[in-house]
PDB file of C-alpha atoms in Angstrom:
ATOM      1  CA  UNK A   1      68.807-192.269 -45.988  1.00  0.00           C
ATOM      2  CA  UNK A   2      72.134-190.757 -44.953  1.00  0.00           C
ATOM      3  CA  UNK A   3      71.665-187.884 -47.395  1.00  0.00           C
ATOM      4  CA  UNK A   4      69.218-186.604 -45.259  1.00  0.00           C
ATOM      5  CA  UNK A   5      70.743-187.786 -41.712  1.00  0.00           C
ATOM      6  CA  UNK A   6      73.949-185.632 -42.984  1.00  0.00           C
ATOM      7  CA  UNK A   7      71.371-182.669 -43.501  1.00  0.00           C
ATOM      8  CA  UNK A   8      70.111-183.100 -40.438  1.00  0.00           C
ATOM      9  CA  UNK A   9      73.827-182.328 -39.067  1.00  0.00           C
ATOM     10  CA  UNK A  10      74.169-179.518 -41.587  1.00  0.00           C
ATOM     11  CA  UNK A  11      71.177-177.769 -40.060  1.00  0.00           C
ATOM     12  CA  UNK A  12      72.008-178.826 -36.443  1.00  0.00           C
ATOM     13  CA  UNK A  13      75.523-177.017 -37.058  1.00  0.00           C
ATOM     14  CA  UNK A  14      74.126-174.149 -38.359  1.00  0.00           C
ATOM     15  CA  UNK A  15      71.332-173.526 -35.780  1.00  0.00           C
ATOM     16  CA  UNK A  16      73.583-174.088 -33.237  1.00  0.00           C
ATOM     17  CA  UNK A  17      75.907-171.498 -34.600  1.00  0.00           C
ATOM     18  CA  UNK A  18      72.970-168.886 -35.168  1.00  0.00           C
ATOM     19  CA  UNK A  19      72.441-169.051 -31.435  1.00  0.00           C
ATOM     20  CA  UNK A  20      76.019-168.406 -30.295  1.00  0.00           C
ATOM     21  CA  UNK A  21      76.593-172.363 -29.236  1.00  0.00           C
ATOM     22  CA  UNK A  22      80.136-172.676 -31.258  1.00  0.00           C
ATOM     23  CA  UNK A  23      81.577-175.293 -29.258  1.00  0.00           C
ATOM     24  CA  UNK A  24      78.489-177.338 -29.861  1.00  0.00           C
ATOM     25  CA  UNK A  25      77.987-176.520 -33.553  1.00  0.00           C
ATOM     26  CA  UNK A  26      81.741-177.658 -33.905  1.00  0.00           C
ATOM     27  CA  UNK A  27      81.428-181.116 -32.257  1.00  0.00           C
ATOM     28  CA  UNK A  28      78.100-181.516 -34.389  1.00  0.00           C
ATOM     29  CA  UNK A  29      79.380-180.671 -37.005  1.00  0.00           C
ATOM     30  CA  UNK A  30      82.645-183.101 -36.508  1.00  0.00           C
ATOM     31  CA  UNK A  31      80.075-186.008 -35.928  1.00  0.00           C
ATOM     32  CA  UNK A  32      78.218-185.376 -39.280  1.00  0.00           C
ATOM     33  CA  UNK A  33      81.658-185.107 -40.910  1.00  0.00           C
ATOM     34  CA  UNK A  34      82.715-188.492 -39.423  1.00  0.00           C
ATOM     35  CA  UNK A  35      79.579-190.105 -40.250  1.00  0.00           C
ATOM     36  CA  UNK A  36      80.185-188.751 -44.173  1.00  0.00           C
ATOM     37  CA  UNK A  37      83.390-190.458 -44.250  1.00  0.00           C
ATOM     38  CA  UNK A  38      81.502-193.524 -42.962  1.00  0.00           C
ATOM     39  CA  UNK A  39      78.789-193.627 -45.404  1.00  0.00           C
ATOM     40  CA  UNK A  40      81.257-192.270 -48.495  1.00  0.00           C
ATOM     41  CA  UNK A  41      79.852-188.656 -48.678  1.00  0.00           C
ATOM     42  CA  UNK A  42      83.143-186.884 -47.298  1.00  0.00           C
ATOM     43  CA  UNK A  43      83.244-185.319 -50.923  1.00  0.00           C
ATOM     44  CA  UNK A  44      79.938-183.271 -51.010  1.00  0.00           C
ATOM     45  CA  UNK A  45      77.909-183.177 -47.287  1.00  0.00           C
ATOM     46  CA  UNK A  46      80.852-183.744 -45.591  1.00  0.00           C
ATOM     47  CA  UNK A  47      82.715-180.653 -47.392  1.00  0.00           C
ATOM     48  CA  UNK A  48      79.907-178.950 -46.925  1.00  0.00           C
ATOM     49  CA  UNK A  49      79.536-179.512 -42.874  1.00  0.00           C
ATOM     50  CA  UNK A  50      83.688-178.600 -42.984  1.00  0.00           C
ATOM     51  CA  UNK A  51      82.031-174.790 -43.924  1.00  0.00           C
ATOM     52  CA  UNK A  52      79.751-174.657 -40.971  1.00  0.00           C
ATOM     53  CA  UNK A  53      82.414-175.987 -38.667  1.00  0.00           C
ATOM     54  CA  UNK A  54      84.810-173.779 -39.986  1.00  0.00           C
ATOM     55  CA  UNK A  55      82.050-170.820 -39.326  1.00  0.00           C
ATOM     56  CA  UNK A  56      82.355-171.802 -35.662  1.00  0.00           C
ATOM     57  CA  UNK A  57      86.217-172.143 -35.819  1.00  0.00           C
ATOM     58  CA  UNK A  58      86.133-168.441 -36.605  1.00  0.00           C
ATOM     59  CA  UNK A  59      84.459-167.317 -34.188  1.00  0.00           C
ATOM     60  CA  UNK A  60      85.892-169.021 -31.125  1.00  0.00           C
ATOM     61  CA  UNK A  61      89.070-167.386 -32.763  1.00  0.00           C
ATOM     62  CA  UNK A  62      90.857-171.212 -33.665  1.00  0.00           C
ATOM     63  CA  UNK A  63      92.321-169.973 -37.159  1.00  0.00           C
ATOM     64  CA  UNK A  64      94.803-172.577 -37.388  1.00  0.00           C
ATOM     65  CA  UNK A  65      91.977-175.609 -37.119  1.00  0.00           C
ATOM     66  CA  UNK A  66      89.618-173.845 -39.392  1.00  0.00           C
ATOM     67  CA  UNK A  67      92.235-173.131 -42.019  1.00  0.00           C
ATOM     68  CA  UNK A  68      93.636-176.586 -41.901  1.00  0.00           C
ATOM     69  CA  UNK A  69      89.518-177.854 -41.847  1.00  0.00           C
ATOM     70  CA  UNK A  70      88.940-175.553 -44.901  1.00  0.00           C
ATOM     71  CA  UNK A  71      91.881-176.402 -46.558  1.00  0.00           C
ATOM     72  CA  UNK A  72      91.686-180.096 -46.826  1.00  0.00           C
ATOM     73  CA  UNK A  73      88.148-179.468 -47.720  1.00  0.00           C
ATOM     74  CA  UNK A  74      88.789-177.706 -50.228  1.00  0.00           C
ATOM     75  CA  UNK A  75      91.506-179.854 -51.495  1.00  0.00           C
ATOM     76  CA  UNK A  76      88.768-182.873 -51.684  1.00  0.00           C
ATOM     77  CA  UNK A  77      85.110-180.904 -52.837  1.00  0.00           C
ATOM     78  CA  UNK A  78      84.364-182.261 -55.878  1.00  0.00           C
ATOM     79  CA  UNK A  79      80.787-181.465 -56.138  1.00  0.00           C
ATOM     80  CA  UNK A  80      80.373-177.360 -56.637  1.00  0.00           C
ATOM     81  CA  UNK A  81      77.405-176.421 -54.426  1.00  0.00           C
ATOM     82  CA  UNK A  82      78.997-178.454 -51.406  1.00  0.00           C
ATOM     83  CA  UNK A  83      82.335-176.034 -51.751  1.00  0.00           C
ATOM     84  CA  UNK A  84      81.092-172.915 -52.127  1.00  0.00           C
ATOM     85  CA  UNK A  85      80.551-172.789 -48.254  1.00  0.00           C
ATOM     86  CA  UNK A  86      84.410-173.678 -47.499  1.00  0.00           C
ATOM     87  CA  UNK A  87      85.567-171.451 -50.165  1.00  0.00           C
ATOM     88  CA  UNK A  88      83.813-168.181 -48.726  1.00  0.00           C
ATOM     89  CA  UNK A  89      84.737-168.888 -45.501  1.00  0.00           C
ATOM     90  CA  UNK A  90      88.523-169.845 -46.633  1.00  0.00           C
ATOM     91  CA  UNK A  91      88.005-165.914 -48.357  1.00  0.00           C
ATOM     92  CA  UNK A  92      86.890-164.634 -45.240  1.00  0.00           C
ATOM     93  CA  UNK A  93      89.743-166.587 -43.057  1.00  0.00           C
ATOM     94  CA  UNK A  94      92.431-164.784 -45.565  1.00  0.00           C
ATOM     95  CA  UNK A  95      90.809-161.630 -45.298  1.00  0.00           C
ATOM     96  CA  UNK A  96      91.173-161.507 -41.543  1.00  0.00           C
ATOM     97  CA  UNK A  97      94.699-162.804 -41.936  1.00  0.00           C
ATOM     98  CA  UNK A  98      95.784-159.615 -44.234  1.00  0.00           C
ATOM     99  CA  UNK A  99      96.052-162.255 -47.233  1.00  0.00           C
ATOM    100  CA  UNK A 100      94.282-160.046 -49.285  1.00  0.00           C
ATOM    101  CA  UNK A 101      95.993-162.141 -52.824  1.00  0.00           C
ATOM    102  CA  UNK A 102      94.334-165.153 -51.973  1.00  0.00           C
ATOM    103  CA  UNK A 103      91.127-163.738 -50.580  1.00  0.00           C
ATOM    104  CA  UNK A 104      90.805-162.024 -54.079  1.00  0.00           C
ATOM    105  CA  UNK A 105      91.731-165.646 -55.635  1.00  0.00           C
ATOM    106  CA  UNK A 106      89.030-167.264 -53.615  1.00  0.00           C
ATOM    107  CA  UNK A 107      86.723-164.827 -53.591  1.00  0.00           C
ATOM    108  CA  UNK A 108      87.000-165.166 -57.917  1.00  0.00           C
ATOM    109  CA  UNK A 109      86.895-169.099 -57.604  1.00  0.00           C
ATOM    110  CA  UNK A 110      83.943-168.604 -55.117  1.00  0.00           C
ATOM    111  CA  UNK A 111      81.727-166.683 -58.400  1.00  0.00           C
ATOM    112  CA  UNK A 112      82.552-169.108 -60.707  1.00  0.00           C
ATOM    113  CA  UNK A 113      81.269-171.764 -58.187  1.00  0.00           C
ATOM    114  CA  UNK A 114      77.867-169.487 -57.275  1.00  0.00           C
ATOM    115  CA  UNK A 115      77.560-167.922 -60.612  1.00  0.00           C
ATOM    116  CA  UNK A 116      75.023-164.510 -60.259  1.00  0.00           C
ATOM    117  CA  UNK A 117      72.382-165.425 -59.146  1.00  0.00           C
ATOM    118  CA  UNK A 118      73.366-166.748 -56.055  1.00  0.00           C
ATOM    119  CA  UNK A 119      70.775-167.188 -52.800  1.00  0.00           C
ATOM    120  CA  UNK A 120      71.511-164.296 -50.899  1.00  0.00           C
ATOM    121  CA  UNK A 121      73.216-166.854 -47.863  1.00  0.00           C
ATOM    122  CA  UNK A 122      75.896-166.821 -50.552  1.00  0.00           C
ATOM    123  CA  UNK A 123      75.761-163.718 -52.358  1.00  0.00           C
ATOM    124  CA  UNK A 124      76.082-161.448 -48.975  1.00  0.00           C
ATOM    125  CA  UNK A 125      79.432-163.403 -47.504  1.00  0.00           C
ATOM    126  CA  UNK A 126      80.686-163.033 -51.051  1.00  0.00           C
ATOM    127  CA  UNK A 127      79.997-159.183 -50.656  1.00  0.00           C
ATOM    128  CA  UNK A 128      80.768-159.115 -47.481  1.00  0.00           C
ATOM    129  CA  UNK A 129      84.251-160.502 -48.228  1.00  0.00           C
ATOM    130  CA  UNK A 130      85.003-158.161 -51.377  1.00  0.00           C
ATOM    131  CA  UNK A 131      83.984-155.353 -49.617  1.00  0.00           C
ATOM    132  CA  UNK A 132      86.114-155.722 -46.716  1.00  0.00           C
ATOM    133  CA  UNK A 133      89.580-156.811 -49.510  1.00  0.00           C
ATOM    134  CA  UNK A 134      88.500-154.043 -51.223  1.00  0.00           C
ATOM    135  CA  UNK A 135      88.281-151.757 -47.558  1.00  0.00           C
ATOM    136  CA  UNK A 136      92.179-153.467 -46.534  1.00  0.00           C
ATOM    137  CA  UNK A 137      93.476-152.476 -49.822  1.00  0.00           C
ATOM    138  CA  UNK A 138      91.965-148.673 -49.353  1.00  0.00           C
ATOM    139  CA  UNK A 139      89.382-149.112 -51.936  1.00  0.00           C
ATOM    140  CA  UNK A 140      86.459-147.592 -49.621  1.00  0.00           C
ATOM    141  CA  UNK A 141      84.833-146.467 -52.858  1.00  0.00           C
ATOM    142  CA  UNK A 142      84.994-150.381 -54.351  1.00  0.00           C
ATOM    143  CA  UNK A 143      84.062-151.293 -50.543  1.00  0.00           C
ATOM    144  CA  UNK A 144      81.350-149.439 -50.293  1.00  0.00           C
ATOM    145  CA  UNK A 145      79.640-150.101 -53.879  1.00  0.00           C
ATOM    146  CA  UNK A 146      79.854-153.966 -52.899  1.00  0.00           C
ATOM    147  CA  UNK A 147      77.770-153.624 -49.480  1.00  0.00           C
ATOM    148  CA  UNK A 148      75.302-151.394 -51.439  1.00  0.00           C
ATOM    149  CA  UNK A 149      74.750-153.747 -54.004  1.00  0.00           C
ATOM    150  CA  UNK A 150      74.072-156.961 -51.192  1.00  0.00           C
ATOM    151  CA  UNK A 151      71.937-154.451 -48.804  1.00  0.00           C
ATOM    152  CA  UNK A 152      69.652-153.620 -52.110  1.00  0.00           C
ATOM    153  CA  UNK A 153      66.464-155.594 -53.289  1.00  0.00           C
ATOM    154  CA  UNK A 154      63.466-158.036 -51.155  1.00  0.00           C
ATOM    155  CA  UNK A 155      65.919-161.081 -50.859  1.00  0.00           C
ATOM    156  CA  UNK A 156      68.078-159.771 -47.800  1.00  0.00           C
ATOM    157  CA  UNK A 157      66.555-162.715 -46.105  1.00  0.00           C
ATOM    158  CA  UNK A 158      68.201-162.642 -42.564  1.00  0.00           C
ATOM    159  CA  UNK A 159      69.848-160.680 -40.573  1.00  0.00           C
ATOM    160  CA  UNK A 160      72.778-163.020 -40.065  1.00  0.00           C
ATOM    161  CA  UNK A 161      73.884-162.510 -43.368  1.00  0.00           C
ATOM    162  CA  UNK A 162      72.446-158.374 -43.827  1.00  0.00           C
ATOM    163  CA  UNK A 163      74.045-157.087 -40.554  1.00  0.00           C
ATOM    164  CA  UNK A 164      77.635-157.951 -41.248  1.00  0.00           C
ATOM    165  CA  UNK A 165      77.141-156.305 -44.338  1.00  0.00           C
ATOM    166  CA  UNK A 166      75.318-153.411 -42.603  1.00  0.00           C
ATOM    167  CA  UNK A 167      78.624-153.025 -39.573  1.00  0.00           C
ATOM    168  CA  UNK A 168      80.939-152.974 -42.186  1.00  0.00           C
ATOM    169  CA  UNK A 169      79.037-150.502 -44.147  1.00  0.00           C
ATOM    170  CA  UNK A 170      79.385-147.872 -40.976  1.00  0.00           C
ATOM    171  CA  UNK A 171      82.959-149.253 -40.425  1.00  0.00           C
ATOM    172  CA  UNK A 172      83.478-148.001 -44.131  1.00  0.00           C
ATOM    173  CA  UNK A 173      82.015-144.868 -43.841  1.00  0.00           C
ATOM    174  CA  UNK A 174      84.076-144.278 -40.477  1.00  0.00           C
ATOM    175  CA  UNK A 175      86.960-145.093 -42.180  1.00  0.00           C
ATOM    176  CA  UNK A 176      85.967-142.419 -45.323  1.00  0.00           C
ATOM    177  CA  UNK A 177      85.547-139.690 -42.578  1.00  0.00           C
ATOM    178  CA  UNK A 178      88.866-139.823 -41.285  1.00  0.00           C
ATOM    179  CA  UNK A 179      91.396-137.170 -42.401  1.00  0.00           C
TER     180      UNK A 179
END
């Protein structure tokens, strides 16, 4: 059943990157993505494991892997709930980079992919990631109206995905402060 082996390295890579262990969740990660070439399920699991990888690219600050890892994802996703995962994180890449264009393009392409009514995993990157386009452009208002709307309701599930949305809330309302 190597639908459910390659889920197995999904969840591996994600646990492992909930608990700070990014070198780890990346060479997890890499094995489930090898094994979905293997088995023919590079297009769907294995663009989906290129997201959590990419998640621990980020964060041990190797942009140029996890843009390249993104990218050919991205290029080879055919099946929409795999990509949404390498298409927010692409967003969030571009954000960081200043390439606010095509954050705003994949942050679009990412809503069309989720729709609205997205699990909130989803729904608070996506907010996350217009917010803070919205905060580079000087749009605090815009910023600001997009973390309220992903902080509001019962479904803010965990606080990996509320308390980015909560620091860049107060980073917001620093910024509004200032003269």
């Amino acid at each position: 059943d190597w639908e459910s082996c390659l889920r197995g390295y999904i969840n591996l890579s994600d646990v492992l990157e909930l608990a700070g262990r990014h070198r780890e969740a990346v060479a997890e990660g890499a094995d489930g993505i090898e094994l979905a070439r293997r088995v023919g399920l590079a297009h769907t699991l294995g663009v989906f494991l290129a997201g959590n990888i990419a998640e621990s690219l980020l964060r041990l600050g190797d942009y140029e892997r996890a843009a390249a890892l993104l990218d050919e994802a991205l290029a080879a996703g055919v099946n929409t709930a795999s990509v949404a995962s390498p298409i927010l994180m692409r967003a969030e890449l571009a954000a960081g980079r200043g390439e606010l264009e095509l954050g705003r393009e994949l942050a679009t392409r990412a809503r069309a992919v989720l729709g609205d009514d997205a699990p909130h995993q989803y729904e608070a990157h996506l907010g996350w990631i217009v917010a803070e386009l919205a905060r580079l452009d000087g749009e605090l208002d815009d910023a600001r109206a997009s973390v309220e709307r992903c902080l509001e309701g019962e479904d803010t599930m965990l606080g990996r995905y509320s308390w980015p949305l909560v620091w860049l809330g107060l980073r917001i309302e620093r910024e509004a402060q200032r003269p």
